[in-house]
Tab-separated table of C-alpha atoms and ligand atoms in Angstrom:
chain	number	residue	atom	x	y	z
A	933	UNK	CA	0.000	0.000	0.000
A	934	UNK	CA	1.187	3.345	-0.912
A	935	UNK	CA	3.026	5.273	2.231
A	936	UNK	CA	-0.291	7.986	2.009
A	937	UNK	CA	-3.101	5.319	2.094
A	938	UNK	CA	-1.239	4.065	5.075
A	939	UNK	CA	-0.745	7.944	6.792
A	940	UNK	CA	-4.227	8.405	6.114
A	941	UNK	CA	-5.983	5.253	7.107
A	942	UNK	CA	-3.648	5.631	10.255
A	943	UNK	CA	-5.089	9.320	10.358
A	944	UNK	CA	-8.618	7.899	9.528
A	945	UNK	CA	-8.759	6.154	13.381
A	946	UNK	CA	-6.658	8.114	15.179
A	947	UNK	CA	-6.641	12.032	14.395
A	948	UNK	CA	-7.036	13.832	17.980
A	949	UNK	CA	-10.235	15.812	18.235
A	950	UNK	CA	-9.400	19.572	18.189
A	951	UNK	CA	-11.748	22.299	17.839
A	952	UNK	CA	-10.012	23.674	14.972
A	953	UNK	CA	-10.749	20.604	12.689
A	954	UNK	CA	-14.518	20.529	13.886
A	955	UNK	CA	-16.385	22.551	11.096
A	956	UNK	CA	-13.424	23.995	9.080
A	957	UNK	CA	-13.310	27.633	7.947
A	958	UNK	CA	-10.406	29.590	6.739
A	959	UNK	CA	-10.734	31.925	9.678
A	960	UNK	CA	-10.521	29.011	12.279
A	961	UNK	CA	-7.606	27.704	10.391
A	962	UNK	CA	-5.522	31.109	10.460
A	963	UNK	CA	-6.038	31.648	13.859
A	964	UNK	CA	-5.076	27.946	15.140
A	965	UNK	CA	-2.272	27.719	13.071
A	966	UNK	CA	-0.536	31.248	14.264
A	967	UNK	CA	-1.481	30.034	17.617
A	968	UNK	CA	0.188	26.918	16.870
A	969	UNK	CA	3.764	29.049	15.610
A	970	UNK	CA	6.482	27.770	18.225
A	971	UNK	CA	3.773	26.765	20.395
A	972	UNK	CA	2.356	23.181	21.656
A	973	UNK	CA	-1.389	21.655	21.061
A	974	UNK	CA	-2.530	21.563	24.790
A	975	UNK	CA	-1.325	25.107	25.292
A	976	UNK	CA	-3.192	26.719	22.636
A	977	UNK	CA	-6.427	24.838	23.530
A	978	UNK	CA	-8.045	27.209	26.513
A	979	UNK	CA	-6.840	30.160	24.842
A	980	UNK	CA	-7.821	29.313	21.634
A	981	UNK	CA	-11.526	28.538	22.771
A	982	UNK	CA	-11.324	32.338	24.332
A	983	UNK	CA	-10.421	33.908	21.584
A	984	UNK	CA	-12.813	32.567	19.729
A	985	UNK	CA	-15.656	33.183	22.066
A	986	UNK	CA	-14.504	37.021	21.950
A	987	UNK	CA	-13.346	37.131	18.302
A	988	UNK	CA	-15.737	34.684	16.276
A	989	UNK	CA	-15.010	36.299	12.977
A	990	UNK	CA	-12.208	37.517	10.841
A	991	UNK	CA	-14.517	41.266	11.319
A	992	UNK	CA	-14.587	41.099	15.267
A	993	UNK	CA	-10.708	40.725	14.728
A	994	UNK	CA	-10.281	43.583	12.806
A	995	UNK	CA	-12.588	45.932	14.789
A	996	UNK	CA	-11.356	45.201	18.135
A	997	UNK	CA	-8.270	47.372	19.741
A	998	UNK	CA	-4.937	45.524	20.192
A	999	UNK	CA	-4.583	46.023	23.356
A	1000	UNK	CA	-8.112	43.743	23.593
A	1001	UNK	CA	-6.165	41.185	21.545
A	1002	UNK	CA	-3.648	41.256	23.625
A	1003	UNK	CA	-5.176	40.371	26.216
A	1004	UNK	CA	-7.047	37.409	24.993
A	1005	UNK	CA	-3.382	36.199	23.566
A	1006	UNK	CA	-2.242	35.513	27.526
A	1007	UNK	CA	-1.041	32.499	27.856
A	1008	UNK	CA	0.364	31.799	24.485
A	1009	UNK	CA	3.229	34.251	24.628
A	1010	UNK	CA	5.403	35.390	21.629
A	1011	UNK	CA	2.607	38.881	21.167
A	1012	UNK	CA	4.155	39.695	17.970
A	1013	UNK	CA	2.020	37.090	16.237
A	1014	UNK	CA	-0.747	38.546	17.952
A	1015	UNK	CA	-0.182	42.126	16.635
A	1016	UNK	CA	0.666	40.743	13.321
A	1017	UNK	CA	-2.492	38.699	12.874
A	1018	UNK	CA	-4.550	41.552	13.946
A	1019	UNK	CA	-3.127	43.917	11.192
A	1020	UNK	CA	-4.113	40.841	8.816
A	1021	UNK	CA	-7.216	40.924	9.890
A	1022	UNK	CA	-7.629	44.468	9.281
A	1023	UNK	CA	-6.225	43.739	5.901
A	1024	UNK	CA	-8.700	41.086	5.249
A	1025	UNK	CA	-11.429	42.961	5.801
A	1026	UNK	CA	-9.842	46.613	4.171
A	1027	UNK	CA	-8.588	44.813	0.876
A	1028	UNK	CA	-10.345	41.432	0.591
A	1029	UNK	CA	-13.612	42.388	1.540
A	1030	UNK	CA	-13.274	40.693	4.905
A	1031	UNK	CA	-12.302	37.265	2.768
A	1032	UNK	CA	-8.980	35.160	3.622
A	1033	UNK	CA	-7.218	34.856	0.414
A	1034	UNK	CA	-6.787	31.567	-1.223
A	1035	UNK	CA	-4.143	32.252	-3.824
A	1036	UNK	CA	-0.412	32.009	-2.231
A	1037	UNK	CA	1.349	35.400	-2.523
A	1038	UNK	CA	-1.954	37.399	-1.532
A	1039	UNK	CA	-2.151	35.025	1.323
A	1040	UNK	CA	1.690	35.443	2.125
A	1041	UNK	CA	1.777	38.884	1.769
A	1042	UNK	CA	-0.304	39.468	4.693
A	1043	UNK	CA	1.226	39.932	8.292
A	1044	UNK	CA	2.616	36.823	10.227
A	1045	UNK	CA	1.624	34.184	7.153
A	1046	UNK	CA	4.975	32.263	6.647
A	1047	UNK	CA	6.004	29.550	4.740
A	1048	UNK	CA	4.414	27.051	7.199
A	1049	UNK	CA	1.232	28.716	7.843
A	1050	UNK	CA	0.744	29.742	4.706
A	1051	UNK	CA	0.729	25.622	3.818
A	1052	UNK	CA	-1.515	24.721	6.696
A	1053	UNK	CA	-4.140	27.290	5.408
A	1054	UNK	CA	-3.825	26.623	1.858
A	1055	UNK	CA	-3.994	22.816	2.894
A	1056	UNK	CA	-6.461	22.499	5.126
A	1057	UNK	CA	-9.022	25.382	4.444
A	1058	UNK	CA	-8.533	25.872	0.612
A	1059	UNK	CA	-7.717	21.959	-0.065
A	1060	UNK	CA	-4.714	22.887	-2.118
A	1061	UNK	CA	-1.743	20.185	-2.756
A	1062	UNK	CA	0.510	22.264	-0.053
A	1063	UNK	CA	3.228	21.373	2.373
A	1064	UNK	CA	2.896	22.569	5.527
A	1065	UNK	CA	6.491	22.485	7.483
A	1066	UNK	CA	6.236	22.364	11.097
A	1067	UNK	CA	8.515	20.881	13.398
A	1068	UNK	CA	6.384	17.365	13.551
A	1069	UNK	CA	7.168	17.473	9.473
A	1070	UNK	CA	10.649	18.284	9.781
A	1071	UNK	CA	11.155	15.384	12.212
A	1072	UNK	CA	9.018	13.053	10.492
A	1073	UNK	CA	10.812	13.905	7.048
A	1074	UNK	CA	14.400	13.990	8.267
A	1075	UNK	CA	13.729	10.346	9.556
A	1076	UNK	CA	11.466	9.105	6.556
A	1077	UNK	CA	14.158	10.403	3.716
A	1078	UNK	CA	17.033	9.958	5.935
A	1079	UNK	CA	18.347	13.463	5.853
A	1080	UNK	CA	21.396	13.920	7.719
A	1081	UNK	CA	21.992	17.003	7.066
A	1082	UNK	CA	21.059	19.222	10.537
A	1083	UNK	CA	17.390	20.196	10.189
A	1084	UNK	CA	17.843	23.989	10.985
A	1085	UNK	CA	19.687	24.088	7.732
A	1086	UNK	CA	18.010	25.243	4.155
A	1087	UNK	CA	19.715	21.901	2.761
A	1088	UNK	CA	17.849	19.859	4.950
A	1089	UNK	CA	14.549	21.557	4.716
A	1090	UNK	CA	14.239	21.820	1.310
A	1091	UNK	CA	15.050	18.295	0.682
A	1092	UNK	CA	12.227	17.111	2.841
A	1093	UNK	CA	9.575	19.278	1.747
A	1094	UNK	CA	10.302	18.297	-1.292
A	1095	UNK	CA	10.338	14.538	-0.512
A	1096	UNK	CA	6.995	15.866	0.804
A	1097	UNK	CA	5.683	17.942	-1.975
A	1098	UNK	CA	6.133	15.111	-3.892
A	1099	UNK	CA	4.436	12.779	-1.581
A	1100	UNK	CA	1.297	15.178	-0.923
A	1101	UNK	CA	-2.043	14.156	-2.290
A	1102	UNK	CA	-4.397	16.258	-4.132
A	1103	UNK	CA	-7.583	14.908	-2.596
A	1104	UNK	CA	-6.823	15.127	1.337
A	1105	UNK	CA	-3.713	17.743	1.093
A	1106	UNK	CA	-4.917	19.224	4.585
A	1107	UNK	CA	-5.299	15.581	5.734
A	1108	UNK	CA	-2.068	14.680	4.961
A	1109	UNK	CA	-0.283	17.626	6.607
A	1110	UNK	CA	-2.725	17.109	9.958
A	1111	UNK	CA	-1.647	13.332	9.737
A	1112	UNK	CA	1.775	14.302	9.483
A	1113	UNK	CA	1.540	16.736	12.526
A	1114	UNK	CA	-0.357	14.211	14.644
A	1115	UNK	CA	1.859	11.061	13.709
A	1116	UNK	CA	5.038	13.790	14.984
A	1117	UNK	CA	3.078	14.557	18.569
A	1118	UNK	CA	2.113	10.969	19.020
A	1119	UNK	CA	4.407	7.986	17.193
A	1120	UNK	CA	7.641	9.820	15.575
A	1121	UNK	CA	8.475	11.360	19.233
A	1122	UNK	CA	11.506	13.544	19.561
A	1123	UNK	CA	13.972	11.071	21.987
A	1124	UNK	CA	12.074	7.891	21.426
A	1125	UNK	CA	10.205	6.995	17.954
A	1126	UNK	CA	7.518	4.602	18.501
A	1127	UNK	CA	8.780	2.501	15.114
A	1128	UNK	CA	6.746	-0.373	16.494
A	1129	UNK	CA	3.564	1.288	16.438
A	1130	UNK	CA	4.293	3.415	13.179
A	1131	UNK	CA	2.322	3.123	9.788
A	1132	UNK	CA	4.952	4.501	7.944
A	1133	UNK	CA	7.590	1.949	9.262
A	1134	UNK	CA	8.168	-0.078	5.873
A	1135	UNK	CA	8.710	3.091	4.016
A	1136	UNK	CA	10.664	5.206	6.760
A	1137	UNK	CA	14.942	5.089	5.576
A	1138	UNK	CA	16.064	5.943	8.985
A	1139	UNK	CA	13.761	2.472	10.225
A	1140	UNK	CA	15.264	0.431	7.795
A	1141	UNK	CA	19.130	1.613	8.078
A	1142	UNK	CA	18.714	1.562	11.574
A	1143	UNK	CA	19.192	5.162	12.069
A	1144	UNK	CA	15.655	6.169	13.261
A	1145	UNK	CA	16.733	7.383	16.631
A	1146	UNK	CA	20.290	8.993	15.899
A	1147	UNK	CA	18.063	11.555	13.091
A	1148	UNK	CA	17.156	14.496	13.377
A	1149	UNK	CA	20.618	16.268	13.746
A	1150	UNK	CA	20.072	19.866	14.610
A	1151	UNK	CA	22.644	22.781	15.296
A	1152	UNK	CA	22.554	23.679	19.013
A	1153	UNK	CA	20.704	27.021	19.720
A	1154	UNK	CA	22.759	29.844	20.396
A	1155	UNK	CA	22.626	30.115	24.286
A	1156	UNK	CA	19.907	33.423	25.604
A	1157	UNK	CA	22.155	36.638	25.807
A	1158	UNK	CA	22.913	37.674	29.178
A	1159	UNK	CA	20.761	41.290	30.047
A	1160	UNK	CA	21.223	43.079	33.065
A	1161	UNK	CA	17.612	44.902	34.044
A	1162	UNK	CA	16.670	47.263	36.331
A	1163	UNK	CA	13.289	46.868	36.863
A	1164	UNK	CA	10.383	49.396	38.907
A	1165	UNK	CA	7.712	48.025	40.954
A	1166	UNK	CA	5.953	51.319	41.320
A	1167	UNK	CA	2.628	51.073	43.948
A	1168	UNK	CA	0.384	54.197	45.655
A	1169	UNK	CA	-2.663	53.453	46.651
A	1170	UNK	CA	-3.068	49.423	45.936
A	1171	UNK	CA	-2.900	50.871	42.516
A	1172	UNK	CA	0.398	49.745	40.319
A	1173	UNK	CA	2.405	51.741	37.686
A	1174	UNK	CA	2.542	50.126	33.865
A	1175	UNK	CA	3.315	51.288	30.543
A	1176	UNK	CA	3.323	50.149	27.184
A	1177	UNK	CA	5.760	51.445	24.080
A	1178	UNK	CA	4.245	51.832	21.355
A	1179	UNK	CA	7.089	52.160	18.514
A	1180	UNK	CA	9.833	49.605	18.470
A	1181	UNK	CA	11.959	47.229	20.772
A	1182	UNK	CA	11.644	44.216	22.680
A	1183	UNK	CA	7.768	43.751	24.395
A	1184	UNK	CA	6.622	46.401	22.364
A	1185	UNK	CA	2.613	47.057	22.535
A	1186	UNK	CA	2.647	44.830	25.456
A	1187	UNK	CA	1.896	46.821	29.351
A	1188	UNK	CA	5.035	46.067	31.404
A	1189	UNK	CA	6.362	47.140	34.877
A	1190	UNK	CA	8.819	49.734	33.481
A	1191	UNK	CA	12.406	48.309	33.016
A	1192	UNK	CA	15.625	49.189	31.139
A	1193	UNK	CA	18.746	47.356	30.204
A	1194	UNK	CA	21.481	48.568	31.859
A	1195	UNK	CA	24.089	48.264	29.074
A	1196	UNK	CA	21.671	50.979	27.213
A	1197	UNK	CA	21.043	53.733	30.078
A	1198	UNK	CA	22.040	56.775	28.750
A	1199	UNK	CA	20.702	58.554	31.699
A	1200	UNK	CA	22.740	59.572	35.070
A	1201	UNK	CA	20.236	60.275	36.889
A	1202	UNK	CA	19.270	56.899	38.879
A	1203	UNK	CA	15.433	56.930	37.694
A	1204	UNK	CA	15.211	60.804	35.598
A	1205	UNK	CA	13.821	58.054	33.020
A	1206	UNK	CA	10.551	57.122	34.393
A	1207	UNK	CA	9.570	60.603	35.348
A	1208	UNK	CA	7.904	59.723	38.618
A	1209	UNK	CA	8.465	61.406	41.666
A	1210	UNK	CA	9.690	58.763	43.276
A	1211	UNK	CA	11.247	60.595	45.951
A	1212	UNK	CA	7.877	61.474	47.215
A	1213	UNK	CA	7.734	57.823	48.381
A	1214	UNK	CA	9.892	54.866	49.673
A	1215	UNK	CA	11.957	52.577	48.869
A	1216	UNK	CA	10.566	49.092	50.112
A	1217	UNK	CA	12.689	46.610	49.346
A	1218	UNK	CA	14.933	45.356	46.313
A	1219	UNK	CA	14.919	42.284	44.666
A	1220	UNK	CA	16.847	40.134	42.690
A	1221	UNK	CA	15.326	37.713	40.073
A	1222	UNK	CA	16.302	35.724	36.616
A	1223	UNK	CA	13.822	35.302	33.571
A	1224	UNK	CA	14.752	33.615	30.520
A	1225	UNK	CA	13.251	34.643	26.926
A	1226	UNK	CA	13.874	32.381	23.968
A	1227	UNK	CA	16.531	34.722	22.702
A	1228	UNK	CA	17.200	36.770	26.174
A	1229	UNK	CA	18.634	35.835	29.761
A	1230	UNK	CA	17.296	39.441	32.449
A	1231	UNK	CA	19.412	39.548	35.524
A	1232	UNK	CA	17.033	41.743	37.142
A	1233	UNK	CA	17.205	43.960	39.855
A	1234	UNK	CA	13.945	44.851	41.243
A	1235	UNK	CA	13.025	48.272	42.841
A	1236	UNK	CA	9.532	47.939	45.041
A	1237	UNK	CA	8.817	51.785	45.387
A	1238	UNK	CA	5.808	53.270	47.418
A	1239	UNK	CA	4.832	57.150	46.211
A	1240	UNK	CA	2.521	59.479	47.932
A	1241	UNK	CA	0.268	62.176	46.242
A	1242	UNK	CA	0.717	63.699	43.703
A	1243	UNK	CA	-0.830	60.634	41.883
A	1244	UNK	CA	1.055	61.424	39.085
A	1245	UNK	CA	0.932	59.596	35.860
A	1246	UNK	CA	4.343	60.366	33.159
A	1247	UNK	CA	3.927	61.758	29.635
A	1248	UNK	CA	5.657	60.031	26.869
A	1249	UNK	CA	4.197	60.691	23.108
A	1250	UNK	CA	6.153	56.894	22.306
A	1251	UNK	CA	4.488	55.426	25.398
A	1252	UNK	CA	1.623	54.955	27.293
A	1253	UNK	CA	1.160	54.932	31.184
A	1254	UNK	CA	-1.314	53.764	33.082
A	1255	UNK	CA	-1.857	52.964	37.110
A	1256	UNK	CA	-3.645	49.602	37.924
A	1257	UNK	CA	-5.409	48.521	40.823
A	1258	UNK	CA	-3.745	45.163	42.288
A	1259	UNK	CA	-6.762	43.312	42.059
A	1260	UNK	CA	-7.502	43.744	37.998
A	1261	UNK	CA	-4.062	43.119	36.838
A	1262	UNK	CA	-4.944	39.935	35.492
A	1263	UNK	CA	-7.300	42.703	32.839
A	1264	UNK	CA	-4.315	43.558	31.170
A	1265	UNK	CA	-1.901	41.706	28.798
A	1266	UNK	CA	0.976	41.308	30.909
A	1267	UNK	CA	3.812	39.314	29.691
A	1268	UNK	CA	4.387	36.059	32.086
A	1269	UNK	CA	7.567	37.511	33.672
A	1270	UNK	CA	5.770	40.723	35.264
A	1271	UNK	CA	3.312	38.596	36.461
A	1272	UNK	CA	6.543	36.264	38.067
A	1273	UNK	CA	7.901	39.617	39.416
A	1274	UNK	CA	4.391	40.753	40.709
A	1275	UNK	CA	3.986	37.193	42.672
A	1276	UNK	CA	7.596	37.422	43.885
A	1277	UNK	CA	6.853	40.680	45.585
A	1278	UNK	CA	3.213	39.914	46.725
A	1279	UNK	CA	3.992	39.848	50.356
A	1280	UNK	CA	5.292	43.193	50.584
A	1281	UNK	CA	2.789	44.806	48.309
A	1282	UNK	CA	-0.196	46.857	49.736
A	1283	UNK	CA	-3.519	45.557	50.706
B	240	LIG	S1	9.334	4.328	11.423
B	240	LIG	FE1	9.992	5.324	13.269
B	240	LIG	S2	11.353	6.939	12.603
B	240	LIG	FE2	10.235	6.270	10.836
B	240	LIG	S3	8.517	7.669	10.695
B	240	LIG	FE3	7.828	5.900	11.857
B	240	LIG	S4	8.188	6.410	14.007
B	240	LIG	FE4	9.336	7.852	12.746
């Protein structure tokens, strides 16, 4: 039997239940699959069923503000793929009369719509013969055409989407990338493939040389750079101090407790750059704490300040400023390490 009768009969029994693949659109599709960027399955359930409760079309997208996105994108981290697929949105509904295009460079012209997504949407919505490369289809194509070449490379990837663009069938293309994905999360594991169980086993090179578990080679990731922070905790009346840039740099459009890298203070002036009179307060307590981004290692040092009246809230034209009461923080899209910072000082905070 041909190695896709066998994916998809294998598929056919044992495809996981998602709400994604229940009733199909092109909008459900976009959003799962930039939810699914760098992300894992059982993460992007809850928020997924959220945002779809708040957003149920590609035109409550588009009309809502970002910071409401935002918010509803808490948990999945990564925001830029949140701003990005609201701008499509507003695209979609601006240019394309509120439709998602089906033809390939309209549809990867928009915001956030990479090679990958661009295949899953093609695929599954639009039924189109399409690869879609995720990290389940890298692994399961470095093993099946026994690439050996590390998997991070261009070499290797465009040898095994071609193996699979050669491979993908016409009448179940979204099928076939799913089945792919699916096999990946649940037979062709990372550290231990389940060759036993596998469908694929009699066509898979790696299986047959022997070679199934020494493949995928990848490059090692460079290491997070080391950032030293200096961070504000900022409280006056059970109410705390946030912000949000608005043009440029890391966290941008998010609301964060303000911070700056050290290596970039320009500033003498020990904290001229938040323009709060913090000398009409006091100095708590200070902090030390680590966070690690994918790309980023903060050493930060964290200063819990109490002010007194004025209530005084900074002017910035490139950012925003706004004072929170404790108990609604969990309103705003706040990036997980705030929220690590804000639980690490909880004891000493008011009320
Ligand atoms: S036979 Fe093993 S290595 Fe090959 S695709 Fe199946 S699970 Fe993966």
């Amino acid at each position: 039997m041909p190695l896709v009768h066998k994916l998809l009969s294998w598929y056919n029994l044992n495809q996981r239940d998602l709400p994604w693949r229940r009733n199909p659109d092109p909008y459900k599709t976009l959003v799962s699959e930039i939810m699914l960027q760098q992300t894992r399955v059982e993460a992007v359930l809850p928020p997924y069923e959220r945002f779809m409760q708040r957003f149920p079309s590609i035109k409550d997208l588009a009309f809502a503000t970002q910071d409401e996105v935002l918010t509803f994108w808490q948990g999945l981290g990564y925001y830029s793929r949140a701003r990005r697929l609201h701008q499509a949105a507003q695209i979609i509904m601006t240019e394309h009369d509120g439709l998602i295009p089906s033809d390939k460079n309209t549809l990867q012209a928009l915001p956030g719509i990479g090679d990958y997504t661009c295949g899953a949407i093609l695929s599954i919505a639009f039924h189109q013969p399409e690869v879609a490369m995720d990290g389940n289809l890298l692994r399961v194509g470095a093993r099946l055409f026994l690439i050996r070449d590390p998997i991070n490379r261009t070499k290797a990837k465009t040898a095994i989407k071609t193996g699979f663009e050669s491979t993908v069938p016409v009448e179940r293309p979204g099928d076939f990338n799913q089945a792919l994905m699916d096999l990946g999360s649940s037979i062709c594991l990372p550290k231990h493939p389940r060759c036993g169980e596998c469908p694929l086993s009699d066509h898979c090179q790696a299986y047959v040389q022997g070679e199934a578990m020494l493949l995928p080679i990848k490059d090692a990731p460079k290491p997070p750079v080391p950032v030293q922070v200096q961070l504000y905790l900022v409280e006056s009346d059970k109410t705390i101090l946030f912000r949000q840039r608005l043009a440029g740099g890391f966290l941008q459009g998010m609301w964060e407790l303000p911070w700056y890298e050290t290596d970039t203070l320009q500033v003498a002036e020990e904290y001229g750059w938040i323009s709060v009179p913090l000398e009409s307060g006091s100095r708590e307590k200070v902090y030390e704490m680590e966070y690690i981004f994918s790309h980023r290692h903060w050493f930060m040092t964290i200063f819990h300040y109490k002010v007194v009246e004025p209530f005084y809230t900074p002017q910035d034209e490139n950012t925003l400023y706004r004072w929170q009461p404790l108990h609604s923080v969990d309103t705003i899209a706040l990036p997980t390490v705030f929220k690590k910072v804000l639980e690490l000082v909880q004891n000493s905070l008011s009320g």
